[in-house]
Amino acid sequence: MATESAHKDFVLAPRASGQVSWIETILLSVVVIALGYWLSPADPLLVYGTFPWLILAPLLLAVRYGFMRGLISALILVAALFAYRASGLGLYAELPASFVVGVMISTMLIGEFRDIWERRVERLDLANEYRQLRLDEFTRAHYILRISHDRLEKRVAGNDQSLRSSLLGLRAKMRDLPRGEAAISVLSESILTLLAQYGSFRVASLHKVNADHSVVLEPLSSMGEVRPMPADDLLVRQCLKQGQLVSVREELMERGENRKFSQYQVCVPLKDTEDRIVALLAVEQMPFFAFTQRVLSLLMILCGHIADLLQTDQQTLQLADMDAQDFSKQLKRSLNDAVEHDLEAHMFAIEASPGEHRDALLRLVEDSRRGLDVQLRVDNERGNPCVLVLLPLTSADGGQGYLTRLNGIIHERFGLDQSFESLGINIREFDISGQGGRESLRRFLFNECAINDQQVAI
């Protein structure tokens, strides 16, 4: 067995190899023949004794070195037998055929048996070495994963901002802007920092886009050592023409050929729900591990929400409750996110029947609004007041959490024995996903909730 194997080698003496093993085979065979002649000159091979002890030499060599060397040792014994017979040794005048056949067959069987097991052990050694190699690779990969996980934990622990909270913070900054100032100019640095947080890019710039879809070459804000934007950059032209995120192919980046077409790797338009492009994000350097469909889709979603905020007028931002125009805009944005990026949103229609607690219940629902939630209070065609609650970037499970929280508030206010039904509250919900689309949302609002198109525009 190989000494470098992971298994323990249990042989009493290390085996020789090559010429040394052949010398050992011939020398041992000659020594036992000489020893037999010294012990019994009349029967030097001990053929007619109680046991032919000299056959142990080829048997041991067959066990130690395998078939070939054992066979050579057996042939030496048989050759010695014929030599003694030819020299006139009377005891061997009649050829002992059983001795010759027995020595040859037993030696070949033991040698072949030994070779078979050596091949099996070699295969096991190879399999074990492969497993050891894979284990070493797995150990290194696990160690790297542990380090990456620890770094990610530290990064997440140091950054408590989610997508919803980031957009909410940007909305708060816009609300504090002085009247008459362009939000895109004042908040360009904050917007670029927010986008870099989710895109992980190192060198990028944010450019204003005019109403005629011409880009201002001078950046509003930049990070890293950005180069001047060319007036005819191919990626910028395609981005403005299509109104969608445009990036170079990954294989071009791997070969370093992307510079032939554009100095940028990614261009993202800040486009609102009315297809108006407010600004353009041009990324020059982005880590390859971040250059994935998931990250690029997240950038497109975030840029769309930021564009909606930038296009919202100051009076709407100052309102405590969102009006129908803002609600419709946010609803369109959530629908676009669901259709184009498979990003869910959830909506509730809370209708209050006539009763003594109706006004208090509606105020309770309106006061339960969270940061990015959008509400609109209207009277439906059944004559009942209705509060439409839109939960952007929220799945169906998140919607159920909102209902659970609202139910807990009602229990605190009106008692544990009260429920939505007992208080005359009828709740309808709709999951905004990419499957139903715009027509399903229209049927929900106009048919089930009895809302008309003058109250909510889809």
CSV table of C-alpha atoms in Angstrom, one decimal:
chain,number,residue,atom,x,y,z
A,1,MET,CA,0.0,0.0,0.0
A,2,ALA,CA,1.2,3.5,-0.8
A,3,THR,CA,2.9,5.2,2.1
A,4,GLU,CA,1.3,8.5,1.2
A,5,SER,CA,-2.2,7.0,1.5
A,6,ALA,CA,-4.5,8.2,4.3
A,7,HIS,CA,-4.9,4.6,5.4
A,8,LYS,CA,-2.4,3.0,7.8
A,9,ASP,CA,0.1,0.6,6.2
A,10,PHE,CA,0.2,-2.6,8.3
A,11,VAL,CA,3.0,-4.4,6.5
A,12,LEU,CA,5.8,-5.6,8.8
A,13,ALA,CA,8.6,-4.4,6.4
A,14,PRO,CA,8.3,-2.0,3.5
A,15,ARG,CA,8.3,-3.6,0.1
A,16,ALA,CA,11.1,-3.1,-2.3
A,17,SER,CA,10.3,-2.0,-5.9
A,18,GLY,CA,12.0,-2.3,-9.3
A,19,GLN,CA,15.4,-4.0,-9.5
A,20,VAL,CA,15.7,-4.5,-5.8
A,21,SER,CA,12.6,-6.7,-5.7
A,22,TRP,CA,13.9,-8.9,-8.5
A,23,ILE,CA,17.2,-9.3,-6.8
A,24,GLU,CA,15.4,-10.2,-3.6
A,25,THR,CA,13.3,-12.8,-5.5
A,26,ILE,CA,16.3,-14.5,-7.1
A,27,LEU,CA,18.4,-14.3,-4.0
A,28,LEU,CA,15.7,-15.8,-1.7
A,29,SER,CA,15.0,-18.6,-4.1
A,30,VAL,CA,18.7,-19.5,-4.3
A,31,VAL,CA,19.2,-19.3,-0.5
A,32,VAL,CA,16.3,-21.7,0.2
A,33,ILE,CA,17.6,-24.1,-2.4
A,34,ALA,CA,21.1,-24.0,-0.8
A,35,LEU,CA,19.6,-24.3,2.7
A,36,GLY,CA,17.6,-27.4,1.5
A,37,TYR,CA,20.8,-29.0,0.1
A,38,TRP,CA,22.6,-28.3,3.4
A,39,LEU,CA,19.8,-29.8,5.5
A,40,SER,CA,19.1,-32.8,3.3
A,41,PRO,CA,21.6,-33.6,0.5
A,42,ALA,CA,19.6,-36.7,-0.5
A,43,ASP,CA,16.3,-34.7,-0.9
A,44,PRO,CA,17.5,-31.1,-1.2
A,45,LEU,CA,14.0,-29.8,-2.2
A,46,LEU,CA,12.3,-31.8,0.7
A,47,VAL,CA,9.9,-33.2,-1.9
A,48,TYR,CA,9.5,-36.5,-0.1
A,49,GLY,CA,9.5,-35.1,3.5
A,50,THR,CA,6.5,-34.6,5.7
A,51,PHE,CA,6.0,-31.2,4.1
A,52,PRO,CA,7.8,-29.5,1.2
A,53,TRP,CA,8.9,-26.5,3.2
A,54,LEU,CA,10.9,-24.9,0.4
A,55,ILE,CA,7.7,-23.9,-1.4
A,56,LEU,CA,7.2,-21.2,1.3
A,57,ALA,CA,9.8,-19.1,-0.6
A,58,PRO,CA,7.7,-18.6,-3.8
A,59,LEU,CA,4.5,-18.4,-1.8
A,60,LEU,CA,5.9,-15.6,0.4
A,61,LEU,CA,7.3,-13.8,-2.7
A,62,ALA,CA,3.9,-14.2,-4.3
A,63,VAL,CA,2.2,-12.7,-1.3
A,64,ARG,CA,4.7,-9.9,-1.0
A,65,TYR,CA,5.3,-8.9,-4.7
A,66,GLY,CA,2.5,-10.6,-6.6
A,67,PHE,CA,2.0,-13.1,-9.4
A,68,MET,CA,5.1,-12.5,-11.6
A,69,ARG,CA,7.8,-12.6,-8.9
A,70,GLY,CA,6.2,-15.6,-7.2
A,71,LEU,CA,6.0,-17.4,-10.6
A,72,ILE,CA,9.7,-16.7,-11.2
A,73,SER,CA,10.6,-18.1,-7.8
A,74,ALA,CA,8.5,-21.2,-8.4
A,75,LEU,CA,10.2,-21.7,-11.8
A,76,ILE,CA,13.6,-21.5,-10.1
A,77,LEU,CA,12.6,-24.3,-7.7
A,78,VAL,CA,11.3,-26.4,-10.6
A,79,ALA,CA,14.5,-25.6,-12.6
A,80,ALA,CA,16.6,-26.7,-9.5
A,81,LEU,CA,14.5,-30.0,-9.5
A,82,PHE,CA,15.4,-30.7,-13.1
A,83,ALA,CA,19.0,-29.8,-12.5
A,84,TYR,CA,19.3,-32.2,-9.5
A,85,ARG,CA,17.5,-34.9,-11.7
A,86,ALA,CA,20.0,-34.3,-14.5
A,87,SER,CA,22.9,-34.5,-12.2
A,88,GLY,CA,21.9,-38.1,-11.4
A,89,LEU,CA,20.3,-37.6,-7.9
A,90,GLY,CA,18.7,-41.0,-7.5
A,91,LEU,CA,15.7,-39.8,-5.4
A,92,TYR,CA,14.6,-37.5,-8.3
A,93,ALA,CA,15.1,-40.2,-11.1
A,94,GLU,CA,11.3,-40.4,-11.3
A,95,LEU,CA,10.0,-36.8,-11.8
A,96,PRO,CA,7.7,-35.8,-8.9
A,97,ALA,CA,5.0,-34.3,-11.1
A,98,SER,CA,2.6,-33.5,-8.2
A,99,PHE,CA,5.3,-31.4,-6.6
A,100,VAL,CA,5.9,-29.4,-9.8
A,101,VAL,CA,2.2,-28.9,-10.5
A,102,GLY,CA,1.5,-28.1,-6.8
A,103,VAL,CA,4.2,-25.5,-6.6
A,104,MET,CA,3.2,-23.8,-9.8
A,105,ILE,CA,-0.5,-23.7,-9.2
A,106,SER,CA,-0.4,-22.7,-5.5
A,107,THR,CA,2.1,-19.9,-6.3
A,108,MET,CA,0.0,-18.6,-9.2
A,109,LEU,CA,-3.2,-18.7,-7.2
A,110,ILE,CA,-1.7,-16.8,-4.3
A,111,GLY,CA,0.0,-14.3,-6.6
A,112,GLU,CA,-3.2,-13.6,-8.6
A,113,PHE,CA,-5.2,-13.3,-5.4
A,114,ARG,CA,-2.6,-10.8,-4.1
A,115,ASP,CA,-2.7,-8.8,-7.3
A,116,ILE,CA,-6.5,-8.6,-7.3
A,117,TRP,CA,-6.6,-7.3,-3.8
A,118,GLU,CA,-3.8,-4.8,-4.5
A,119,ARG,CA,-5.8,-3.4,-7.5
A,120,ARG,CA,-8.8,-3.2,-5.2
A,121,VAL,CA,-6.8,-1.3,-2.6
A,122,GLU,CA,-5.3,1.0,-5.2
A,123,ARG,CA,-8.9,1.8,-6.4
A,124,LEU,CA,-9.9,2.5,-2.8
A,125,ASP,CA,-6.8,4.7,-2.3
A,126,LEU,CA,-7.7,6.7,-5.4
A,127,ALA,CA,-11.3,7.0,-4.2
A,128,ASN,CA,-10.1,8.0,-0.8
A,129,GLU,CA,-7.6,10.6,-2.2
A,130,TYR,CA,-10.4,12.0,-4.4
A,131,ARG,CA,-12.7,12.2,-1.4
A,132,GLN,CA,-9.9,13.8,0.6
A,133,LEU,CA,-9.4,16.3,-2.2
A,134,ARG,CA,-13.1,17.1,-2.3
A,135,LEU,CA,-13.2,17.4,1.5
A,136,ASP,CA,-10.3,19.9,1.4
A,137,GLU,CA,-12.0,21.9,-1.3
A,138,PHE,CA,-15.3,21.8,0.7
A,139,THR,CA,-13.4,22.8,3.9
A,140,ARG,CA,-11.9,25.8,2.1
A,141,ALA,CA,-15.2,26.8,0.5
A,142,HIS,CA,-16.9,26.4,3.9
A,143,TYR,CA,-14.3,28.6,5.5
A,144,ILE,CA,-14.7,31.2,2.8
A,145,LEU,CA,-18.5,31.0,3.1
A,146,ARG,CA,-18.2,31.5,6.9
A,147,ILE,CA,-16.0,34.6,6.4
A,148,SER,CA,-18.4,36.0,3.8
A,149,HIS,CA,-21.4,35.3,6.0
A,150,ASP,CA,-19.7,37.0,9.0
A,151,ARG,CA,-19.0,40.0,6.8
A,152,LEU,CA,-22.5,40.1,5.5
A,153,GLU,CA,-23.8,39.9,9.0
A,154,LYS,CA,-21.7,42.9,10.0
A,155,ARG,CA,-22.9,44.7,6.9
A,156,VAL,CA,-26.5,44.0,7.5
A,157,ALA,CA,-26.2,44.8,11.2
A,158,GLY,CA,-24.6,48.1,10.4
A,159,ASN,CA,-27.3,48.9,7.8
A,160,ASP,CA,-30.8,48.9,9.1
A,161,GLN,CA,-32.3,50.4,6.0
A,162,SER,CA,-34.7,48.4,3.9
A,163,LEU,CA,-36.0,49.3,0.5
A,164,ARG,CA,-39.2,50.7,2.1
A,165,SER,CA,-37.4,52.7,4.7
A,166,SER,CA,-34.9,54.1,2.1
A,167,LEU,CA,-37.8,55.3,0.0
A,168,LEU,CA,-39.5,56.7,3.0
A,169,GLY,CA,-36.4,58.6,4.0
A,170,LEU,CA,-36.1,60.1,0.5
A,171,ARG,CA,-39.8,61.1,0.7
A,172,ALA,CA,-39.1,62.9,4.0
A,173,LYS,CA,-36.1,64.8,2.5
A,174,MET,CA,-38.3,65.9,-0.4
A,175,ARG,CA,-41.0,67.1,2.0
A,176,ASP,CA,-38.5,69.3,3.7
A,177,LEU,CA,-37.3,71.0,0.5
A,178,PRO,CA,-38.0,74.7,0.1
A,179,ARG,CA,-40.7,75.6,-2.4
A,180,GLY,CA,-39.5,76.2,-5.9
A,181,GLU,CA,-36.3,74.2,-5.7
A,182,ALA,CA,-35.8,71.3,-8.2
A,183,ALA,CA,-35.7,68.1,-6.2
A,184,ILE,CA,-33.5,66.2,-8.6
A,185,SER,CA,-30.7,68.9,-8.2
A,186,VAL,CA,-30.8,69.1,-4.4
A,187,LEU,CA,-31.2,65.3,-3.8
A,188,SER,CA,-28.9,64.0,-6.5
A,189,GLU,CA,-26.2,63.0,-4.1
A,190,SER,CA,-28.6,61.3,-1.7
A,191,ILE,CA,-30.2,59.5,-4.7
A,192,LEU,CA,-26.8,58.3,-6.0
A,193,THR,CA,-25.8,57.1,-2.5
A,194,LEU,CA,-29.0,55.2,-2.2
A,195,LEU,CA,-28.6,53.5,-5.6
A,196,ALA,CA,-25.0,52.7,-4.8
A,197,GLN,CA,-26.1,51.0,-1.6
A,198,TYR,CA,-28.2,48.5,-3.6
A,199,GLY,CA,-26.1,48.3,-6.8
A,200,SER,CA,-22.7,48.1,-5.1
A,201,PHE,CA,-21.1,50.1,-8.0
A,202,ARG,CA,-17.9,52.0,-7.4
A,203,VAL,CA,-17.8,54.6,-10.2
A,204,ALA,CA,-21.1,56.2,-11.4
A,205,SER,CA,-22.8,59.4,-12.2
A,206,LEU,CA,-26.3,60.8,-12.2
A,207,HIS,CA,-27.3,63.0,-15.1
A,208,LYS,CA,-30.4,65.1,-15.7
A,209,VAL,CA,-32.6,64.3,-18.7
A,210,ASN,CA,-34.5,67.1,-20.5
A,211,ALA,CA,-38.0,66.9,-21.8
A,212,ASP,CA,-36.8,66.1,-25.3
A,213,HIS,CA,-34.9,63.1,-24.0
A,214,SER,CA,-31.5,64.8,-24.3
A,215,VAL,CA,-29.1,64.1,-21.5
A,216,VAL,CA,-27.2,66.8,-19.8
A,217,LEU,CA,-23.5,65.8,-20.0
A,218,GLU,CA,-22.5,67.5,-16.8
A,219,PRO,CA,-23.4,65.2,-13.9
A,220,LEU,CA,-25.7,66.3,-11.1
A,221,SER,CA,-23.7,64.0,-8.8
A,222,SER,CA,-20.9,61.5,-9.1
A,223,MET,CA,-18.9,58.9,-7.1
A,224,GLY,CA,-15.5,57.7,-7.9
A,225,GLU,CA,-13.2,59.0,-10.7
A,226,VAL,CA,-15.8,59.4,-13.4
A,227,ARG,CA,-14.8,60.4,-16.9
A,228,PRO,CA,-16.7,63.0,-19.0
A,229,MET,CA,-19.8,61.5,-20.7
A,230,PRO,CA,-19.4,61.3,-24.5
A,231,ALA,CA,-22.1,63.0,-26.5
A,232,ASP,CA,-22.8,59.9,-28.6
A,233,ASP,CA,-22.3,57.0,-26.2
A,234,LEU,CA,-24.1,53.9,-27.6
A,235,LEU,CA,-25.3,52.6,-24.2
A,236,VAL,CA,-26.7,56.0,-23.2
A,237,ARG,CA,-28.5,56.4,-26.6
A,238,GLN,CA,-30.1,53.0,-26.3
A,239,CYS,CA,-31.2,53.6,-22.7
A,240,LEU,CA,-33.0,56.8,-23.6
A,241,LYS,CA,-34.5,55.3,-26.7
A,242,GLN,CA,-35.9,52.2,-25.1
A,243,GLY,CA,-36.6,53.7,-21.7
A,244,GLN,CA,-35.3,50.6,-20.0
A,245,LEU,CA,-32.2,49.5,-18.2
A,246,VAL,CA,-29.4,48.7,-20.7
A,247,SER,CA,-26.2,46.8,-19.9
A,248,VAL,CA,-23.3,45.2,-21.8
A,249,ARG,CA,-23.2,41.5,-22.0
A,250,GLU,CA,-21.3,39.5,-19.3
A,251,GLU,CA,-19.1,37.7,-21.9
A,252,LEU,CA,-17.9,41.1,-23.2
A,253,MET,CA,-17.0,42.2,-19.7
A,254,GLU,CA,-15.1,38.9,-19.1
A,255,ARG,CA,-13.1,39.5,-22.3
A,256,GLY,CA,-12.7,43.2,-21.6
A,257,GLU,CA,-14.3,44.2,-24.9
A,258,ASN,CA,-17.1,46.3,-23.5
A,259,ARG,CA,-15.0,49.5,-23.9
A,260,LYS,CA,-15.3,49.1,-27.7
A,261,PHE,CA,-19.0,50.0,-27.5
A,262,SER,CA,-19.4,52.2,-24.4
A,263,GLN,CA,-17.4,53.5,-21.5
A,264,TYR,CA,-20.4,52.4,-19.2
A,265,GLN,CA,-21.4,49.0,-18.0
A,266,VAL,CA,-25.0,49.9,-17.0
A,267,CYS,CA,-27.4,52.7,-17.8
A,268,VAL,CA,-30.6,53.0,-15.9
A,269,PRO,CA,-33.3,55.6,-16.6
A,270,LEU,CA,-35.3,57.2,-13.7
A,271,LYS,CA,-38.7,56.8,-15.4
A,272,ASP,CA,-42.0,57.4,-13.7
A,273,THR,CA,-45.4,55.8,-14.3
A,274,GLU,CA,-46.2,58.3,-17.1
A,275,ASP,CA,-43.0,57.2,-19.0
A,276,ARG,CA,-41.3,60.5,-18.3
A,277,ILE,CA,-37.5,60.1,-17.9
A,278,VAL,CA,-36.3,62.4,-15.2
A,279,ALA,CA,-32.6,61.4,-14.9
A,280,LEU,CA,-30.1,58.8,-16.0
A,281,LEU,CA,-27.8,56.7,-13.9
A,282,ALA,CA,-24.6,55.8,-15.8
A,283,VAL,CA,-22.4,53.2,-14.1
A,284,GLU,CA,-18.8,52.9,-15.2
A,285,GLN,CA,-17.5,50.3,-12.8
A,286,MET,CA,-19.5,47.6,-11.1
A,287,PRO,CA,-18.2,44.5,-9.3
A,288,PHE,CA,-18.7,41.4,-11.4
A,289,PHE,CA,-20.5,39.5,-8.5
A,290,ALA,CA,-23.1,42.3,-8.4
A,291,PHE,CA,-23.6,42.2,-12.1
A,292,THR,CA,-26.7,39.9,-11.9
A,293,GLN,CA,-30.2,40.0,-13.1
A,294,ARG,CA,-31.5,40.4,-9.5
A,295,VAL,CA,-29.4,43.4,-8.7
A,296,LEU,CA,-30.1,45.1,-12.1
A,297,SER,CA,-33.9,44.5,-11.6
A,298,LEU,CA,-33.6,46.0,-8.1
A,299,LEU,CA,-31.9,49.1,-9.5
A,300,MET,CA,-34.6,49.5,-12.2
A,301,ILE,CA,-37.4,49.2,-9.5
A,302,LEU,CA,-35.7,51.6,-7.2
A,303,CYS,CA,-35.1,54.1,-10.0
A,304,GLY,CA,-38.8,53.9,-11.0
A,305,HIS,CA,-39.9,54.7,-7.4
A,306,ILE,CA,-37.5,57.5,-7.1
A,307,ALA,CA,-38.7,59.0,-10.4
A,308,ASP,CA,-42.3,58.9,-9.1
A,309,LEU,CA,-41.2,60.7,-6.0
A,310,LEU,CA,-39.3,63.4,-8.0
A,311,GLN,CA,-42.3,64.0,-10.2
A,312,THR,CA,-44.7,64.4,-7.2
A,313,ASP,CA,-45.5,68.0,-6.6
A,314,GLN,CA,-44.7,69.7,-3.3
A,315,GLN,CA,-48.4,70.2,-2.3
A,316,THR,CA,-49.1,66.5,-2.5
A,317,LEU,CA,-46.0,65.7,-0.4
A,318,GLN,CA,-47.2,68.2,2.3
A,319,LEU,CA,-50.6,66.5,2.6
A,320,ALA,CA,-51.2,64.2,5.6
A,321,ASP,CA,-53.4,61.9,3.5
A,322,MET,CA,-52.6,61.1,-0.2
A,323,ASP,CA,-55.2,62.3,-2.7
A,324,ALA,CA,-56.6,60.3,-5.7
A,325,GLN,CA,-53.9,61.5,-8.1
A,326,ASP,CA,-51.1,60.3,-5.8
A,327,PHE,CA,-52.9,57.1,-5.0
A,328,SER,CA,-53.4,56.3,-8.7
A,329,LYS,CA,-49.7,57.0,-9.4
A,330,GLN,CA,-48.5,54.7,-6.7
A,331,LEU,CA,-51.0,52.1,-7.8
A,332,LYS,CA,-49.6,52.3,-11.4
A,333,ARG,CA,-46.1,52.0,-10.1
A,334,SER,CA,-46.9,48.9,-8.0
A,335,LEU,CA,-48.7,47.3,-11.0
A,336,ASN,CA,-45.6,48.0,-13.2
A,337,ASP,CA,-43.3,46.5,-10.6
A,338,ALA,CA,-45.5,43.4,-10.5
A,339,VAL,CA,-45.8,42.9,-14.3
A,340,GLU,CA,-42.2,43.8,-15.3
A,341,HIS,CA,-40.2,42.7,-12.2
A,342,ASP,CA,-42.5,40.2,-10.5
A,343,LEU,CA,-42.5,42.3,-7.3
A,344,GLU,CA,-45.7,41.9,-5.4
A,345,ALA,CA,-47.9,44.5,-3.8
A,346,HIS,CA,-51.1,44.2,-1.8
A,347,MET,CA,-54.3,46.3,-1.6
A,348,PHE,CA,-57.3,46.3,0.7
A,349,ALA,CA,-60.7,47.9,0.2
A,350,ILE,CA,-62.2,48.5,3.7
A,351,GLU,CA,-65.9,49.4,3.4
A,352,ALA,CA,-67.9,50.6,6.4
A,353,SER,CA,-71.6,50.0,6.6
A,354,PRO,CA,-73.9,52.5,8.5
A,355,GLY,CA,-73.5,52.2,12.2
A,356,GLU,CA,-72.6,54.2,15.3
A,357,HIS,CA,-68.9,53.3,15.2
A,358,ARG,CA,-68.4,53.9,11.4
A,359,ASP,CA,-66.6,57.2,11.6
A,360,ALA,CA,-64.4,56.0,14.5
A,361,LEU,CA,-63.5,52.8,12.6
A,362,LEU,CA,-62.6,54.7,9.5
A,363,ARG,CA,-60.4,57.0,11.5
A,364,LEU,CA,-58.8,54.0,13.2
A,365,VAL,CA,-58.0,52.5,9.8
A,366,GLU,CA,-56.5,55.8,8.5
A,367,ASP,CA,-54.4,56.2,11.6
A,368,SER,CA,-52.9,52.7,11.1
A,369,ARG,CA,-51.0,53.7,8.0
A,370,ARG,CA,-47.4,52.7,7.9
A,371,GLY,CA,-44.5,54.5,6.2
A,372,LEU,CA,-44.9,53.7,2.5
A,373,ASP,CA,-48.6,52.7,2.7
A,374,VAL,CA,-50.9,54.8,0.6
A,375,GLN,CA,-54.5,55.4,1.5
A,376,LEU,CA,-57.5,56.9,-0.3
A,377,ARG,CA,-60.9,57.5,1.3
A,378,VAL,CA,-63.8,57.6,-1.2
A,379,ASP,CA,-67.5,56.9,-1.2
A,380,ASN,CA,-68.4,54.0,-3.5
A,381,GLU,CA,-71.4,53.7,-5.6
A,382,ARG,CA,-73.2,51.8,-2.9
A,383,GLY,CA,-73.1,55.0,-0.8
A,384,ASN,CA,-70.7,53.6,1.8
A,385,PRO,CA,-67.4,55.2,2.8
A,386,CYS,CA,-64.5,53.1,1.7
A,387,VAL,CA,-60.8,53.3,2.5
A,388,LEU,CA,-58.4,51.9,-0.1
A,389,VAL,CA,-55.1,50.8,1.4
A,390,LEU,CA,-52.2,50.1,-0.9
A,391,LEU,CA,-49.2,48.3,0.5
A,392,PRO,CA,-46.3,48.7,-2.0
A,393,LEU,CA,-43.5,46.1,-2.0
A,394,THR,CA,-45.6,43.8,0.2
A,395,SER,CA,-46.4,40.1,-0.4
A,396,ALA,CA,-49.7,38.3,0.5
A,397,ASP,CA,-48.1,37.2,3.8
A,398,GLY,CA,-47.2,40.8,4.6
A,399,GLY,CA,-50.9,41.8,3.8
A,400,GLN,CA,-52.1,39.2,6.3
A,401,GLY,CA,-49.7,40.7,8.9
A,402,TYR,CA,-51.4,44.1,8.2
A,403,LEU,CA,-54.8,42.6,8.8
A,404,THR,CA,-53.6,40.9,12.0
A,405,ARG,CA,-52.2,44.2,13.3
A,406,LEU,CA,-55.5,46.0,12.4
A,407,ASN,CA,-57.5,43.3,14.1
A,408,GLY,CA,-55.4,43.8,17.3
A,409,ILE,CA,-56.0,47.5,17.2
A,410,ILE,CA,-59.8,46.9,17.0
A,411,HIS,CA,-59.7,44.5,19.9
A,412,GLU,CA,-57.9,47.1,22.0
A,413,ARG,CA,-60.4,49.8,21.1
A,414,PHE,CA,-63.7,48.0,21.0
A,415,GLY,CA,-63.1,44.8,23.1
A,416,LEU,CA,-62.0,41.3,22.4
A,417,ASP,CA,-65.6,40.2,21.5
A,418,GLN,CA,-65.7,42.5,18.5
A,419,SER,CA,-64.6,41.7,15.0
A,420,PHE,CA,-64.7,43.3,11.6
A,421,GLU,CA,-68.0,41.7,10.8
A,422,SER,CA,-69.7,42.6,14.0
A,423,LEU,CA,-68.7,46.2,13.6
A,424,GLY,CA,-70.0,46.3,10.0
A,425,ILE,CA,-66.7,46.4,8.3
A,426,ASN,CA,-66.4,44.5,5.0
A,427,ILE,CA,-62.8,43.9,3.9
A,428,ARG,CA,-61.8,42.9,0.3
A,429,GLU,CA,-58.2,42.3,-0.6
A,430,PHE,CA,-56.3,42.0,-3.9
A,431,ASP,CA,-52.8,40.7,-4.5
A,432,ILE,CA,-51.1,42.8,-7.2
A,433,SER,CA,-49.0,40.3,-9.1
A,434,GLY,CA,-47.8,39.8,-12.6
A,435,GLN,CA,-50.4,37.2,-13.4
A,436,GLY,CA,-53.7,39.1,-13.3
A,437,GLY,CA,-52.5,42.4,-14.7
A,438,ARG,CA,-54.4,45.6,-15.2
A,439,GLU,CA,-57.8,44.1,-16.1
A,440,SER,CA,-58.0,42.0,-12.9
A,441,LEU,CA,-57.3,45.2,-10.9
A,442,ARG,CA,-60.0,47.0,-12.8
A,443,ARG,CA,-62.5,44.3,-12.1
A,444,PHE,CA,-61.6,44.4,-8.4
A,445,LEU,CA,-62.0,48.1,-8.1
A,446,PHE,CA,-64.9,48.9,-10.4
A,447,ASN,CA,-67.0,45.7,-9.9
A,448,GLU,CA,-66.3,44.3,-6.4
A,449,CYS,CA,-65.5,47.6,-4.6
A,450,ALA,CA,-68.0,49.7,-6.7
A,451,ILE,CA,-65.3,52.4,-7.3
A,452,ASN,CA,-65.6,54.4,-10.5
A,453,ASP,CA,-62.8,55.6,-12.9
A,454,GLN,CA,-63.3,59.2,-11.8
A,455,GLN,CA,-62.0,58.3,-8.3
A,456,VAL,CA,-59.1,56.0,-9.2
A,457,ALA,CA,-57.4,56.0,-12.6
A,458,ILE,CA,-55.7,52.8,-13.7
